[in-house]
Structures are given as C-alpha cells and as structure tokens.
C-alpha cells in the first residue's frame, strides 16, 4: 500500500458542527409534521362523527313530534345507521389518506432518527480513533494497537461511501497517521534512513488517472515511490492473483465480490531514493490496497499483507 504527505490541517470542526446541527434541527421538524398530520386526522374524524350524530338527533326530534313512540324508535335506529353509513362512506377515503400520510411521516422520522444516531456514532468513533493514533507514534508505539484495531473495525462498519473508488473524495494527498506496517514505519532501517517523526508520510491517490505516490522524509533526504493503480476487476484479479490470495487470507472484511468498487491493484514503477537515485521497480513489485472507510476527513485502508492504515486528508491535489 501507499502512505502520504502534506501540511497537517486542523479537522473541519465547523463542518461537523453544521452537519450535527442540521440533523438535530431536522428531527423536531419531522416530529412536528407527524403531530400535525395526526391532529388533522383526529379533528376530521371528530367533525364527521359530530355531524352524523347531529343528523341522527334531528331525525329523532322530528319523529317524536309526528309519529308514535314505537315508530319513532325504529326511525332513530334507521337514522343512526344511515348516519354511520354516511360517515363511513365519506370519511373513509380521507381517513385512509391521512393514515397513510401519517405512516409515511412516522417512517421518515424514524429514518431521520436512525441516520442521526449513525452519524453521532460515526463521529464518536472517529474522535476516539484520532485520539488513540495521535499518541501512537504512527504505530511505532504498539501499546495502543489492540485498542486502535478495535475502533478501526467498528468504524469500517459505518463506512458512508460504499463505492470509494468512484468518489471524488478519494483523490488527493493523505497523511499517514497510523499503520501496522513495520516496513513503512522503517523500524528495521538505520535511524538516519527512517522517516522523520516531525515530517508527514504522504500517500497520493488518483484512481481515475490510475496513479499513486508515496513520499517520506529522512535525515539524508526524501524517498519517493511512484506506482500505477487499477481497480481490481475480475480481469485484473488474474494479474494480481498471488497478492489477492494473500489479501483475502489476511482480511476478515474482504470478499472477492465487488472488489472493483473499493480495491486497487498496485504496480510499483520507480523508487526515488534520497532524491538522488532512481531505481525501476521489478515486475514482481505489486500489491493490493483496499479502502474500507472514506469520508471528507479520514480514510481507513487494508493491504495485502494484513497491514492496516489510518490516514487523514491533506489536500485534493498532490502537495509535494
């Protein structure tokens, strides 16, 4: 997989606040609409019933004035039955329509409430994850690995974008915040060749153009890796079959179906070492990268060797 770079912008708290406020404002409006529809329904039914009873009473008074008590009782029953029939015939369509409208409003309110709960849960998990990775030295401190992986998996389940490779939010430079990949962290390299802790590790992705770039800074200079990326369609899976086997074996969430919507095959092209030496990558230098969570701020990804990645959006363009 390919990590990334760029100046580290503050999270868009104002954007999240606006989304949260709009969700909170929307729910009372839906409840008000449901209450209004219910009130109209009850008022209409009451008015129809009152009118029917009034007609029944007028029929009873006329009967008492002109006919005998026995005939009057029979007429009352007939008048009441006629009124109820009239009520049923005239009110039923309106009541059915009102009930249907009420059911629709209630369903809308329930859906809005569920959406709001999901958004709040997603935001809570994001903040928890960012808090954990922020003190992990990008993964070099393994004391928090278990907790990070648990939140990582929970957030994947709330991915708001089902087809990330088609989303414009994926294109751009991403800063690596945390990974389980020791090679990307450079833990086995001499200290002067390891990525500097105060400089970002960047990954640029552009699925539409089919290009990717990794960039890191060391004491002796920057290292850069350029690669081509291709959605992992059924045809491409044959090309990356060995990597795909490893990928599916290592990923609990990975499935062969629909990989072209979230997963790319990576073919490395060149390695630029210390900004001095360029080495062409061998044909066997390939990999697989899956985007398992994507929004306008962070991205979660999985690699074919079982590595996990948490990245934050730096820019929609290549920054370095």
mmCIF file of C-alpha atoms in Angstrom:
data_model
loop_
_atom_site.group_PDB
_atom_site.id
_atom_site.type_symbol
_atom_site.label_atom_id
_atom_site.label_comp_id
_atom_site.label_asym_id
_atom_site.label_seq_id
_atom_site.Cartn_x
_atom_site.Cartn_y
_atom_site.Cartn_z
ATOM 1 C CA UNK A 1 0.000 0.000 0.000
ATOM 2 C CA UNK A 2 0.998 3.648 -0.391
ATOM 3 C CA UNK A 3 1.066 6.253 2.528
ATOM 4 C CA UNK A 4 1.076 10.044 2.109
ATOM 5 C CA UNK A 5 2.090 13.608 2.830
ATOM 6 C CA UNK A 6 1.266 17.261 3.311
ATOM 7 C CA UNK A 7 0.831 20.020 5.803
ATOM 8 C CA UNK A 8 -1.407 18.812 8.572
ATOM 9 C CA UNK A 9 -4.648 20.854 8.572
ATOM 10 C CA UNK A 10 -6.941 21.054 11.540
ATOM 11 C CA UNK A 11 -10.025 18.872 11.373
ATOM 12 C CA UNK A 12 -13.046 20.691 9.989
ATOM 13 C CA UNK A 13 -14.865 21.007 13.312
ATOM 14 C CA UNK A 14 -17.163 23.667 11.841
ATOM 15 C CA UNK A 15 -18.247 21.287 9.083
ATOM 16 C CA UNK A 16 -19.057 18.531 11.590
ATOM 17 C CA UNK A 17 -20.869 21.043 13.788
ATOM 18 C CA UNK A 18 -23.028 22.163 10.884
ATOM 19 C CA UNK A 19 -23.898 18.567 9.999
ATOM 20 C CA UNK A 20 -24.760 17.806 13.602
ATOM 21 C CA UNK A 21 -26.870 20.952 13.960
ATOM 22 C CA UNK A 22 -28.763 20.266 10.740
ATOM 23 C CA UNK A 23 -29.539 16.737 11.952
ATOM 24 C CA UNK A 24 -30.758 18.000 15.315
ATOM 25 C CA UNK A 25 -32.927 20.662 13.668
ATOM 26 C CA UNK A 26 -34.417 18.252 11.160
ATOM 27 C CA UNK A 27 -35.752 15.746 13.682
ATOM 28 C CA UNK A 28 -38.066 18.185 15.569
ATOM 29 C CA UNK A 29 -39.484 19.350 12.241
ATOM 30 C CA UNK A 30 -40.365 15.787 11.277
ATOM 31 C CA UNK A 31 -41.955 15.153 14.674
ATOM 32 C CA UNK A 32 -43.954 18.388 14.325
ATOM 33 C CA UNK A 33 -45.150 17.286 10.898
ATOM 34 C CA UNK A 34 -46.226 13.927 12.284
ATOM 35 C CA UNK A 35 -48.114 15.586 15.138
ATOM 36 C CA UNK A 36 -49.824 17.992 12.715
ATOM 37 C CA UNK A 37 -50.922 15.138 10.456
ATOM 38 C CA UNK A 38 -52.271 13.209 13.439
ATOM 39 C CA UNK A 39 -54.136 16.271 14.752
ATOM 40 C CA UNK A 40 -55.777 16.869 11.373
ATOM 41 C CA UNK A 41 -56.758 13.198 11.204
ATOM 42 C CA UNK A 42 -58.392 13.252 14.640
ATOM 43 C CA UNK A 43 -60.109 16.600 14.035
ATOM 44 C CA UNK A 44 -61.553 15.426 10.741
ATOM 45 C CA UNK A 45 -62.861 12.196 12.231
ATOM 46 C CA UNK A 46 -64.409 14.061 15.158
ATOM 47 C CA UNK A 47 -66.158 16.575 12.917
ATOM 48 C CA UNK A 48 -67.569 13.822 10.744
ATOM 49 C CA UNK A 49 -68.823 11.890 13.753
ATOM 50 C CA UNK A 50 -70.377 15.007 15.310
ATOM 51 C CA UNK A 51 -72.180 15.847 12.068
ATOM 52 C CA UNK A 52 -73.515 12.310 11.787
ATOM 53 C CA UNK A 53 -74.807 12.371 15.350
ATOM 54 C CA UNK A 54 -76.451 15.744 14.794
ATOM 55 C CA UNK A 55 -78.331 14.416 11.810
ATOM 56 C CA UNK A 56 -79.413 11.418 13.884
ATOM 57 C CA UNK A 57 -80.723 13.698 16.640
ATOM 58 C CA UNK A 58 -82.666 15.866 14.203
ATOM 59 C CA UNK A 59 -84.295 12.744 12.824
ATOM 60 C CA UNK A 60 -85.277 11.683 16.363
ATOM 61 C CA UNK A 61 -86.851 15.060 17.160
ATOM 62 C CA UNK A 62 -88.930 15.047 14.008
ATOM 63 C CA UNK A 63 -90.058 11.514 14.741
ATOM 64 C CA UNK A 64 -91.154 12.434 18.274
ATOM 65 C CA UNK A 65 -93.248 15.314 17.005
ATOM 66 C CA UNK A 66 -95.116 13.495 14.280
ATOM 67 C CA UNK A 67 -95.165 9.758 14.946
ATOM 68 C CA UNK A 68 -95.888 7.280 17.637
ATOM 69 C CA UNK A 69 -93.153 6.282 20.125
ATOM 70 C CA UNK A 70 -92.712 2.846 18.521
ATOM 71 C CA UNK A 71 -92.321 4.238 15.074
ATOM 72 C CA UNK A 72 -90.006 6.905 16.440
ATOM 73 C CA UNK A 73 -87.643 4.302 17.964
ATOM 74 C CA UNK A 74 -87.449 2.484 14.667
ATOM 75 C CA UNK A 75 -86.754 5.732 12.831
ATOM 76 C CA UNK A 76 -83.981 6.600 15.305
ATOM 77 C CA UNK A 77 -82.271 3.323 14.589
ATOM 78 C CA UNK A 78 -82.591 3.845 10.852
ATOM 79 C CA UNK A 79 -81.301 7.401 11.116
ATOM 80 C CA UNK A 80 -78.317 6.333 13.209
ATOM 81 C CA UNK A 81 -77.478 3.524 10.796
ATOM 82 C CA UNK A 82 -77.757 5.900 7.870
ATOM 83 C CA UNK A 83 -75.515 8.424 9.608
ATOM 84 C CA UNK A 84 -72.871 5.811 10.373
ATOM 85 C CA UNK A 85 -73.003 4.557 6.806
ATOM 86 C CA UNK A 86 -72.642 8.104 5.549
ATOM 87 C CA UNK A 87 -69.727 8.681 7.896
ATOM 88 C CA UNK A 88 -68.024 5.506 6.747
ATOM 89 C CA UNK A 89 -68.583 6.304 3.102
ATOM 90 C CA UNK A 90 -67.484 9.939 3.209
ATOM 91 C CA UNK A 91 -64.769 9.798 5.835
ATOM 92 C CA UNK A 92 -63.073 6.515 4.926
ATOM 93 C CA UNK A 93 -61.049 7.800 1.914
ATOM 94 C CA UNK A 94 -59.854 10.859 3.825
ATOM 95 C CA UNK A 95 -59.032 8.832 6.921
ATOM 96 C CA UNK A 96 -57.136 6.255 4.872
ATOM 97 C CA UNK A 97 -55.198 9.015 3.128
ATOM 98 C CA UNK A 98 -54.465 10.739 6.424
ATOM 99 C CA UNK A 99 -53.350 7.459 7.986
ATOM 100 C CA UNK A 100 -51.083 6.743 5.031
ATOM 101 C CA UNK A 101 -49.602 10.223 5.261
ATOM 102 C CA UNK A 102 -49.081 9.780 8.982
ATOM 103 C CA UNK A 103 -47.381 6.421 8.447
ATOM 104 C CA UNK A 104 -45.080 7.992 5.870
ATOM 105 C CA UNK A 105 -44.174 10.836 8.218
ATOM 106 C CA UNK A 106 -43.530 8.421 11.073
ATOM 107 C CA UNK A 107 -41.290 6.307 8.808
ATOM 108 C CA UNK A 108 -39.447 9.454 7.738
ATOM 109 C CA UNK A 109 -38.988 10.467 11.365
ATOM 110 C CA UNK A 110 -37.708 7.003 12.258
ATOM 111 C CA UNK A 111 -35.284 7.067 9.327
ATOM 112 C CA UNK A 112 -34.051 10.526 10.284
ATOM 113 C CA UNK A 113 -33.542 9.417 13.868
ATOM 114 C CA UNK A 114 -31.619 6.329 12.756
ATOM 115 C CA UNK A 115 -29.450 8.428 10.434
ATOM 116 C CA UNK A 116 -28.716 10.857 13.215
ATOM 117 C CA UNK A 117 -27.751 8.043 15.587
ATOM 118 C CA UNK A 118 -25.420 6.565 12.953
ATOM 119 C CA UNK A 119 -23.791 9.935 12.316
ATOM 120 C CA UNK A 120 -23.254 10.505 16.017
ATOM 121 C CA UNK A 121 -21.797 7.016 16.466
ATOM 122 C CA UNK A 122 -19.509 7.515 13.454
ATOM 123 C CA UNK A 123 -18.295 10.872 14.742
ATOM 124 C CA UNK A 124 -17.682 9.446 18.205
ATOM 125 C CA UNK A 125 -15.625 6.556 16.811
ATOM 126 C CA UNK A 126 -13.624 8.908 14.587
ATOM 127 C CA UNK A 127 -12.669 11.124 17.504
ATOM 128 C CA UNK A 128 -11.775 8.094 19.607
ATOM 129 C CA UNK A 129 -9.618 6.702 16.805
ATOM 130 C CA UNK A 130 -7.861 10.011 16.166
ATOM 131 C CA UNK A 131 -7.181 10.361 19.874
ATOM 132 C CA UNK A 132 -5.609 6.914 20.042
ATOM 133 C CA UNK A 133 -3.450 7.180 16.918
ATOM 134 C CA UNK A 134 -2.334 10.685 17.847
ATOM 135 C CA UNK A 135 -0.179 9.313 20.666
ATOM 136 C CA UNK A 136 0.973 6.103 18.953
ATOM 137 C CA UNK A 137 3.975 7.483 17.034
ATOM 138 C CA UNK A 138 2.244 6.401 13.811
ATOM 139 C CA UNK A 139 2.147 2.828 15.135
ATOM 140 C CA UNK A 140 5.691 2.520 16.475
ATOM 141 C CA UNK A 141 4.210 2.512 19.986
ATOM 142 C CA UNK A 142 2.392 -0.819 19.954
ATOM 143 C CA UNK A 143 0.821 -0.445 23.398
ATOM 144 C CA UNK A 144 -2.328 1.003 21.819
ATOM 145 C CA UNK A 145 -2.501 -1.348 18.824
ATOM 146 C CA UNK A 146 -5.246 -3.559 20.211
ATOM 147 C CA UNK A 147 -7.474 -0.628 21.149
ATOM 148 C CA UNK A 148 -6.874 1.073 17.796
ATOM 149 C CA UNK A 149 -7.704 -2.073 15.831
ATOM 150 C CA UNK A 150 -10.961 -2.495 17.764
ATOM 151 C CA UNK A 151 -12.122 1.052 16.940
ATOM 152 C CA UNK A 152 -10.788 0.662 13.385
ATOM 153 C CA UNK A 153 -13.041 -2.355 12.772
ATOM 154 C CA UNK A 154 -16.087 -0.656 14.309
ATOM 155 C CA UNK A 155 -15.654 2.429 12.128
ATOM 156 C CA UNK A 156 -15.314 0.303 8.997
ATOM 157 C CA UNK A 157 -18.867 -0.953 9.602
ATOM 158 C CA UNK A 158 -20.149 2.642 9.367
ATOM 159 C CA UNK A 159 -18.424 3.488 6.079
ATOM 160 C CA UNK A 160 -20.629 6.201 4.496
ATOM 161 C CA UNK A 161 -19.330 5.613 0.945
ATOM 162 C CA UNK A 162 -19.994 2.143 -0.457
ATOM 163 C CA UNK A 163 -18.005 2.708 -3.668
ATOM 164 C CA UNK A 164 -14.952 4.731 -2.619
ATOM 165 C CA UNK A 165 -13.056 4.296 -5.893
ATOM 166 C CA UNK A 166 -15.826 6.259 -7.629
ATOM 167 C CA UNK A 167 -15.839 9.029 -5.047
ATOM 168 C CA UNK A 168 -14.135 12.358 -5.699
ATOM 169 C CA UNK A 169 -13.190 12.428 -2.015
ATOM 170 C CA UNK A 170 -10.563 9.725 -2.555
ATOM 171 C CA UNK A 171 -8.401 11.753 -4.917
ATOM 172 C CA UNK A 172 -5.678 13.736 -3.204
ATOM 173 C CA UNK A 173 -2.848 13.660 -0.710
ATOM 174 C CA UNK A 174 -3.329 11.730 2.524
ATOM 175 C CA UNK A 175 -1.124 11.789 5.607
ATOM 176 C CA UNK A 176 -0.373 8.513 7.344
ATOM 177 C CA UNK A 177 -1.434 8.749 10.996
ATOM 178 C CA UNK A 178 -1.027 5.096 11.974
ATOM 179 C CA UNK A 179 -0.157 1.733 10.463
ATOM 180 C CA UNK A 180 0.757 -1.791 11.457
ATOM 181 C CA UNK A 181 3.314 -1.971 8.625
ATOM 182 C CA UNK A 182 6.827 -2.041 10.114
ATOM 183 C CA UNK A 183 8.389 -1.552 6.671
ATOM 184 C CA UNK A 184 6.568 1.728 6.054
ATOM 185 C CA UNK A 185 7.500 2.941 9.542
ATOM 186 C CA UNK A 186 11.094 1.979 8.769
ATOM 187 C CA UNK A 187 11.567 0.317 12.125
ATOM 188 C CA UNK A 188 14.282 -2.014 10.849
ATOM 189 C CA UNK A 189 16.273 0.664 8.990
ATOM 190 C CA UNK A 190 19.226 2.621 10.360
ATOM 191 C CA UNK A 191 17.950 5.697 12.209
ATOM 192 C CA UNK A 192 19.230 8.101 9.525
ATOM 193 C CA UNK A 193 17.082 6.318 6.895
ATOM 194 C CA UNK A 194 13.882 6.190 8.943
ATOM 195 C CA UNK A 195 11.009 8.597 8.249
ATOM 196 C CA UNK A 196 11.353 11.745 10.345
ATOM 197 C CA UNK A 197 8.760 11.912 13.098
ATOM 198 C CA UNK A 198 8.156 15.635 12.581
ATOM 199 C CA UNK A 199 7.588 15.292 8.831
ATOM 200 C CA UNK A 200 4.496 13.656 7.314
ATOM 201 C CA UNK A 201 4.449 10.396 5.407
ATOM 202 C CA UNK A 202 2.221 11.109 2.433
ATOM 203 C CA UNK A 203 0.218 8.999 0.020
ATOM 204 C CA UNK A 204 -1.308 10.470 -3.109
ATOM 205 C CA UNK A 205 -4.102 8.550 -4.834
ATOM 206 C CA UNK A 206 -5.919 9.315 -8.070
ATOM 207 C CA UNK A 207 -7.936 6.238 -9.136
ATOM 208 C CA UNK A 208 -9.320 7.951 -12.230
ATOM 209 C CA UNK A 209 -5.833 8.707 -13.549
ATOM 210 C CA UNK A 210 -4.551 5.381 -12.209
ATOM 211 C CA UNK A 211 -1.608 6.843 -10.301
ATOM 212 C CA UNK A 212 -0.310 6.724 -6.735
ATOM 213 C CA UNK A 213 2.703 8.149 -4.908
ATOM 214 C CA UNK A 214 4.323 7.540 -1.508
ATOM 215 C CA UNK A 215 6.579 10.177 -0.022
ATOM 216 C CA UNK A 216 8.646 10.247 3.163
ATOM 217 C CA UNK A 217 11.440 12.414 4.545
ATOM 218 C CA UNK A 218 14.638 11.116 6.169
ATOM 219 C CA UNK A 219 17.712 12.785 7.643
ATOM 220 C CA UNK A 220 19.517 12.258 4.315
ATOM 221 C CA UNK A 221 16.690 13.354 2.066
ATOM 222 C CA UNK A 222 13.254 12.334 0.729
ATOM 223 C CA UNK A 223 12.275 8.908 -0.571
ATOM 224 C CA UNK A 224 9.546 8.604 -3.183
ATOM 225 C CA UNK A 225 7.711 5.666 -4.716
ATOM 226 C CA UNK A 226 5.550 6.028 -7.838
ATOM 227 C CA UNK A 227 3.016 3.406 -8.864
ATOM 228 C CA UNK A 228 0.114 2.652 -11.156
ATOM 229 C CA UNK A 229 -3.179 1.593 -9.590
ATOM 230 C CA UNK A 230 -6.063 -0.278 -11.220
ATOM 231 C CA UNK A 231 -9.488 -1.194 -9.803
ATOM 232 C CA UNK A 232 -9.432 -4.893 -9.008
ATOM 233 C CA UNK A 233 -11.983 -6.008 -11.601
ATOM 234 C CA UNK A 234 -12.396 -9.751 -12.364
ATOM 235 C CA UNK A 235 -9.977 -9.362 -15.298
ATOM 236 C CA UNK A 236 -7.311 -7.676 -13.170
ATOM 237 C CA UNK A 237 -7.550 -10.270 -10.426
ATOM 238 C CA UNK A 238 -5.670 -12.735 -12.627
ATOM 239 C CA UNK A 239 -2.791 -10.258 -12.863
ATOM 240 C CA UNK A 240 -2.602 -9.876 -9.090
ATOM 241 C CA UNK A 241 -3.649 -13.411 -8.236
ATOM 242 C CA UNK A 242 -0.789 -14.149 -5.815
ATOM 243 C CA UNK A 243 -1.323 -10.888 -3.973
ATOM 244 C CA UNK A 244 -5.078 -11.429 -3.990
ATOM 245 C CA UNK A 245 -4.695 -14.798 -2.310
ATOM 246 C CA UNK A 246 -2.678 -13.197 0.469
ATOM 247 C CA UNK A 247 -5.115 -10.323 0.686
ATOM 248 C CA UNK A 248 -8.213 -12.486 1.048
ATOM 249 C CA UNK A 249 -6.434 -14.691 3.537
ATOM 250 C CA UNK A 250 -5.442 -11.739 5.728
ATOM 251 C CA UNK A 251 -8.611 -9.637 5.591
ATOM 252 C CA UNK A 252 -11.650 -10.571 7.617
ATOM 253 C CA UNK A 253 -13.775 -7.993 5.787
ATOM 254 C CA UNK A 254 -12.525 -8.742 2.291
ATOM 255 C CA UNK A 255 -14.659 -10.598 -0.219
ATOM 256 C CA UNK A 256 -13.903 -11.419 -3.827
ATOM 257 C CA UNK A 257 -17.229 -9.936 -4.961
ATOM 258 C CA UNK A 258 -17.332 -6.176 -5.537
ATOM 259 C CA UNK A 259 -13.616 -5.587 -5.014
ATOM 260 C CA UNK A 260 -13.526 -3.292 -8.045
ATOM 261 C CA UNK A 261 -15.564 -0.744 -6.048
ATOM 262 C CA UNK A 262 -13.144 -0.462 -3.133
ATOM 263 C CA UNK A 263 -9.848 -2.160 -4.012
ATOM 264 C CA UNK A 264 -6.958 -1.432 -6.362
ATOM 265 C CA UNK A 265 -4.092 -3.487 -7.614
ATOM 266 C CA UNK A 266 -0.802 -1.600 -7.181
ATOM 267 C CA UNK A 267 2.100 -1.969 -9.616
ATOM 268 C CA UNK A 268 5.164 -0.049 -8.454
ATOM 269 C CA UNK A 269 7.072 1.800 -11.190
ATOM 270 C CA UNK A 270 10.064 3.620 -9.701
ATOM 271 C CA UNK A 271 11.812 4.173 -6.382
ATOM 272 C CA UNK A 272 13.477 7.557 -5.951
ATOM 273 C CA UNK A 273 15.988 7.262 -3.095
ATOM 274 C CA UNK A 274 17.151 10.350 -1.175
ATOM 275 C CA UNK A 275 16.118 12.403 -4.206
ATOM 276 C CA UNK A 276 19.346 11.265 -5.853
ATOM 277 C CA UNK A 277 18.927 7.771 -7.271
ATOM 278 C CA UNK A 278 16.035 6.393 -9.330
ATOM 279 C CA UNK A 279 15.528 2.646 -9.481
ATOM 280 C CA UNK A 280 12.978 0.933 -11.703
ATOM 281 C CA UNK A 281 10.755 -1.450 -9.787
ATOM 282 C CA UNK A 282 10.859 -5.147 -10.764
ATOM 283 C CA UNK A 283 7.798 -6.790 -12.293
ATOM 284 C CA UNK A 284 7.122 -8.593 -9.049
ATOM 285 C CA UNK A 285 6.769 -5.310 -7.120
ATOM 286 C CA UNK A 286 2.985 -5.340 -6.767
ATOM 287 C CA UNK A 287 0.437 -5.001 -4.009
ATOM 288 C CA UNK A 288 -3.223 -4.592 -3.186
ATOM 289 C CA UNK A 289 -4.868 -1.735 -1.310
ATOM 290 C CA UNK A 290 -8.487 -1.677 -0.159
ATOM 291 C CA UNK A 291 -10.344 1.415 1.046
ATOM 292 C CA UNK A 292 -12.643 0.236 3.834
ATOM 293 C CA UNK A 293 -13.751 3.640 5.130
ATOM 294 C CA UNK A 294 -13.829 7.038 3.446
ATOM 295 C CA UNK A 295 -15.212 10.467 4.276
ATOM 296 C CA UNK A 296 -14.013 14.017 3.701
ATOM 297 C CA UNK A 297 -11.524 13.839 6.575
ATOM 298 C CA UNK A 298 -10.117 10.359 7.080
ATOM 299 C CA UNK A 299 -9.539 7.111 5.231
ATOM 300 C CA UNK A 300 -9.051 3.574 6.510
ATOM 301 C CA UNK A 301 -7.300 1.045 4.286
ATOM 302 C CA UNK A 302 -6.095 -2.558 4.343
ATOM 303 C CA UNK A 303 -3.148 -4.049 2.458
ATOM 304 C CA UNK A 304 -2.488 -7.492 1.032
ATOM 305 C CA UNK A 305 -0.069 -8.376 3.853
ATOM 306 C CA UNK A 306 -2.675 -7.695 6.504
ATOM 307 C CA UNK A 307 -1.467 -4.176 7.238
ATOM 308 C CA UNK A 308 -3.909 -1.538 8.458
ATOM 309 C CA UNK A 309 -3.705 2.172 7.682
ATOM 310 C CA UNK A 310 -5.320 5.296 9.130
ATOM 311 C CA UNK A 311 -4.853 8.408 7.015
ATOM 312 C CA UNK A 312 -6.068 11.998 7.107
ATOM 313 C CA UNK A 313 -6.868 14.138 4.056
ATOM 314 C CA UNK A 314 -4.333 16.876 3.447
ATOM 315 C CA UNK A 315 -5.349 18.194 0.048
ATOM 316 C CA UNK A 316 -7.301 17.319 -3.053
ATOM 317 C CA UNK A 317 -4.094 17.803 -5.069
ATOM 318 C CA UNK A 318 -0.562 16.456 -4.881
ATOM 319 C CA UNK A 319 1.184 18.705 -2.370
ATOM 320 C CA UNK A 320 4.774 17.576 -2.858
#
